[in-house]
PDB file of C-alpha atoms in Angstrom:
ATOM      1  CA  GLN A  21       0.093  -0.115  -0.082  1.00 81.00           C
ATOM      2  CA  VAL A  22       3.149   2.133  -0.110  1.00 93.00           C
ATOM      3  CA  GLN A  23       2.981   4.629  -2.985  1.00 96.00           C
ATOM      4  CA  LEU A  24       5.663   7.059  -4.511  1.00 96.00           C
ATOM      5  CA  VAL A  25       4.051   9.933  -6.636  1.00 96.00           C
ATOM      6  CA  GLU A  26       6.579  12.257  -8.542  1.00 96.00           C
ATOM      7  CA  SER A  27       5.679  16.036  -9.542  1.00 96.00           C
ATOM      8  CA  GLY A  28       7.427  18.997 -10.776  1.00 97.00           C
ATOM      9  CA  GLY A  29       8.504  17.929 -14.295  1.00 97.00           C
ATOM     10  CA  GLY A  30       7.753  19.621 -17.323  1.00 97.00           C
ATOM     11  CA  LEU A  31       9.149  21.899 -20.366  1.00 98.00           C
ATOM     12  CA  VAL A  32      12.012  24.282 -19.618  1.00 98.00           C
ATOM     13  CA  GLN A  33      14.435  25.893 -21.702  1.00 98.00           C
ATOM     14  CA  PRO A  34      18.223  25.035 -21.678  1.00 98.00           C
ATOM     15  CA  GLY A  35      20.155  26.599 -18.831  1.00 98.00           C
ATOM     16  CA  GLY A  36      16.964  26.637 -16.822  1.00 98.00           C
ATOM     17  CA  SER A  37      15.996  24.880 -13.626  1.00 98.00           C
ATOM     18  CA  LEU A  38      13.340  22.521 -12.428  1.00 98.00           C
ATOM     19  CA  ARG A  39      12.701  20.956  -8.893  1.00 98.00           C
ATOM     20  CA  LEU A  40      11.322  17.389  -8.732  1.00 98.00           C
ATOM     21  CA  SER A  41       9.465  16.099  -5.655  1.00 98.00           C
ATOM     22  CA  CYS A  42       8.819  12.583  -4.696  1.00 97.00           C
ATOM     23  CA  ALA A  43       5.949  11.880  -1.935  1.00 97.00           C
ATOM     24  CA  ALA A  44       5.841   8.309  -0.219  1.00 97.00           C
ATOM     25  CA  SER A  45       2.652   7.704   1.364  1.00 96.00           C
ATOM     26  CA  GLY A  46       1.166   4.947   3.049  1.00 95.00           C
ATOM     27  CA  SER A  47       1.942   2.700   6.035  1.00 94.00           C
ATOM     28  CA  ILE A  48       5.627   3.596   6.409  1.00 95.00           C
ATOM     29  CA  PHE A  49       8.055   3.104   9.293  1.00 94.00           C
ATOM     30  CA  SER A  50      11.193   4.428   7.814  1.00 93.00           C
ATOM     31  CA  ILE A  51      12.760   5.079   4.495  1.00 94.00           C
ATOM     32  CA  ASN A  52      16.419   3.701   4.078  1.00 93.00           C
ATOM     33  CA  TYR A  53      17.337   5.124   0.383  1.00 95.00           C
ATOM     34  CA  MET A  54      15.658   7.257  -2.001  1.00 96.00           C
ATOM     35  CA  GLY A  55      16.951   7.806  -5.385  1.00 97.00           C
ATOM     36  CA  TRP A  56      16.168   9.447  -8.894  1.00 98.00           C
ATOM     37  CA  TYR A  57      16.419   7.790 -12.195  1.00 98.00           C
ATOM     38  CA  ARG A  58      15.870   8.703 -15.620  1.00 98.00           C
ATOM     39  CA  GLN A  59      15.206   6.946 -18.714  1.00 98.00           C
ATOM     40  CA  ALA A  60      14.973   8.583 -22.310  1.00 96.00           C
ATOM     41  CA  PRO A  61      13.522   7.122 -25.270  1.00 92.00           C
ATOM     42  CA  GLY A  62      15.291   3.999 -26.607  1.00 93.00           C
ATOM     43  CA  GLU A  63      17.818   4.190 -23.748  1.00 95.00           C
ATOM     44  CA  GLN A  64      18.008   2.019 -20.368  1.00 96.00           C
ATOM     45  CA  ARG A  65      17.037   3.531 -17.047  1.00 97.00           C
ATOM     46  CA  GLY A  66      19.905   4.856 -15.028  1.00 97.00           C
ATOM     47  CA  LEU A  67      20.736   6.591 -11.510  1.00 97.00           C
ATOM     48  CA  VAL A  68      20.752  10.259 -11.526  1.00 98.00           C
ATOM     49  CA  ALA A  69      21.276  10.850  -7.810  1.00 98.00           C
ATOM     50  CA  SER A  70      20.528   9.180  -4.556  1.00 98.00           C
ATOM     51  CA  ILE A  71      20.599   9.657  -0.900  1.00 97.00           C
ATOM     52  CA  THR A  72      20.625   7.122   1.843  1.00 95.00           C
ATOM     53  CA  SER A  73      18.906   7.510   5.482  1.00 90.00           C
ATOM     54  CA  SER A  74      22.360   8.745   6.923  1.00 91.00           C
ATOM     55  CA  GLY A  75      22.333  11.624   4.410  1.00 93.00           C
ATOM     56  CA  THR A  76      25.011  10.097   1.958  1.00 96.00           C
ATOM     57  CA  THR A  77      24.363  11.252  -1.449  1.00 98.00           C
ATOM     58  CA  ASN A  78      25.627   9.667  -4.893  1.00 98.00           C
ATOM     59  CA  TYR A  79      25.514  11.451  -8.324  1.00 98.00           C
ATOM     60  CA  ALA A  80      26.013  10.308 -11.640  1.00 98.00           C
ATOM     61  CA  ASP A  81      28.975  12.073 -13.473  1.00 98.00           C
ATOM     62  CA  SER A  82      26.624  13.826 -15.769  1.00 97.00           C
ATOM     63  CA  VAL A  83      24.703  15.700 -13.420  1.00 98.00           C
ATOM     64  CA  LYS A  84      27.521  16.758 -10.731  1.00 98.00           C
ATOM     65  CA  GLY A  85      27.657  20.388  -9.798  1.00 97.00           C
ATOM     66  CA  ARG A  86      24.052  20.762 -11.646  1.00 98.00           C
ATOM     67  CA  PHE A  87      21.705  18.641  -9.607  1.00 98.00           C
ATOM     68  CA  THR A  88      21.168  18.437  -6.138  1.00 98.00           C
ATOM     69  CA  ILE A  89      19.270  15.695  -4.081  1.00 98.00           C
ATOM     70  CA  SER A  90      17.712  16.146  -0.732  1.00 97.00           C
ATOM     71  CA  ARG A  91      15.136  15.014   1.780  1.00 96.00           C
ATOM     72  CA  ASP A  92      12.456  16.171   4.067  1.00 94.00           C
ATOM     73  CA  ASN A  93      12.170  13.054   6.372  1.00 91.00           C
ATOM     74  CA  ALA A  94       9.138  14.638   8.253  1.00 91.00           C
ATOM     75  CA  LYS A  95       7.338  14.719   4.728  1.00 94.00           C
ATOM     76  CA  ASN A  96       8.709  11.279   3.527  1.00 95.00           C
ATOM     77  CA  THR A  97       9.688  13.172   0.518  1.00 96.00           C
ATOM     78  CA  VAL A  98      12.674  13.561  -1.541  1.00 96.00           C
ATOM     79  CA  TYR A  99      13.775  16.303  -3.856  1.00 98.00           C
ATOM     80  CA  LEU A 100      15.918  16.956  -6.844  1.00 98.00           C
ATOM     81  CA  GLN A 101      17.037  20.494  -7.892  1.00 98.00           C
ATOM     82  CA  MET A 102      18.174  20.776 -11.314  1.00 98.00           C
ATOM     83  CA  ASN A 103      20.063  23.507 -12.453  1.00 98.00           C
ATOM     84  CA  SER A 104      21.635  24.278 -15.697  1.00 98.00           C
ATOM     85  CA  LEU A 105      19.569  21.794 -17.688  1.00 98.00           C
ATOM     86  CA  LYS A 106      20.665  20.491 -20.887  1.00 98.00           C
ATOM     87  CA  PRO A 107      18.653  18.941 -23.788  1.00 97.00           C
ATOM     88  CA  GLU A 108      20.339  15.757 -22.891  1.00 96.00           C
ATOM     89  CA  ASP A 109      18.750  15.872 -19.577  1.00 98.00           C
ATOM     90  CA  THR A 110      15.455  15.136 -21.427  1.00 98.00           C
ATOM     91  CA  ALA A 111      13.856  11.939 -20.048  1.00 98.00           C
ATOM     92  CA  VAL A 112      11.088  10.370 -17.805  1.00 98.00           C
ATOM     93  CA  TYR A 113      12.429  10.751 -14.122  1.00 98.00           C
ATOM     94  CA  TYR A 114      11.593   8.168 -11.768  1.00 98.00           C
ATOM     95  CA  CYS A 115      11.863   8.016  -7.883  1.00 98.00           C
ATOM     96  CA  ASN A 116      12.943   5.049  -6.255  1.00 97.00           C
ATOM     97  CA  ALA A 117      12.679   4.014  -2.364  1.00 97.00           C
ATOM     98  CA  ILE A 118      13.653   1.265   0.191  1.00 97.00           C
ATOM     99  CA  ILE A 119      11.234   1.638   2.778  1.00 96.00           C
ATOM    100  CA  ARG A 120      10.410  -0.378   5.843  1.00 95.00           C
ATOM    101  CA  ARG A 121       6.727  -0.537   6.535  1.00 94.00           C
ATOM    102  CA  ALA A 122       4.311  -0.267   9.414  1.00 92.00           C
ATOM    103  CA  THR A 123       6.711  -1.028  12.445  1.00 94.00           C
ATOM    104  CA  MET A 124      10.176  -1.387  13.506  1.00 94.00           C
ATOM    105  CA  THR A 125      10.171  -5.113  12.269  1.00 95.00           C
ATOM    106  CA  GLY A 126       7.902  -4.479   9.398  1.00 93.00           C
ATOM    107  CA  PRO A 127       9.146  -5.727   5.745  1.00 94.00           C
ATOM    108  CA  ILE A 128      11.627  -3.742   3.741  1.00 96.00           C
ATOM    109  CA  SER A 129      10.504  -3.373   0.139  1.00 95.00           C
ATOM    110  CA  ASN A 130      11.536  -1.480  -3.043  1.00 96.00           C
ATOM    111  CA  TYR A 131       9.191   0.809  -4.486  1.00 96.00           C
ATOM    112  CA  TRP A 132       9.202   2.944  -7.813  1.00 97.00           C
ATOM    113  CA  GLY A 133       6.967   5.832  -9.026  1.00 97.00           C
ATOM    114  CA  GLN A 134       5.334   6.390 -12.011  1.00 96.00           C
ATOM    115  CA  GLY A 135       7.688   8.851 -13.313  1.00 97.00           C
ATOM    116  CA  THR A 136       7.553  12.374 -14.641  1.00 97.00           C
ATOM    117  CA  GLN A 137       8.458  14.068 -17.956  1.00 98.00           C
ATOM    118  CA  VAL A 138      11.331  16.470 -17.920  1.00 98.00           C
ATOM    119  CA  THR A 139      12.014  18.017 -21.561  1.00 98.00           C
ATOM    120  CA  VAL A 140      14.511  20.732 -21.983  1.00 98.00           C
ATOM    121  CA  SER A 141      14.118  22.306 -25.337  1.00 96.00           C
ATOM    122  CA  SER A 142      14.011  25.751 -26.909  1.00 92.00           C
TER     123      SER A 142
END
């Protein structure tokens, strides 16, 4: 019953910015990991950025210095601030999370959102 819902995608000019949000809802005890992945047409899905429960972040080389991932634990939400956007950033962006459900001893499962389209074009 846990769901991830992405928002914030859209059309933006090269050099512009967007901020993506991913909100987890349902019976959640803790979120161990959250990440953003993207998939362009005809390409495989790949990691953009991730953050662990301890705050450790990881970024794809192609977005380092331009994108920032962050979390709001109280809202069970992860954000991706995307600056200096390039046409090659165009893709569907997916939120991923590893979540412990319900209680301290609840099951740990992997979840994916439905995706949000980001298009960088003039």
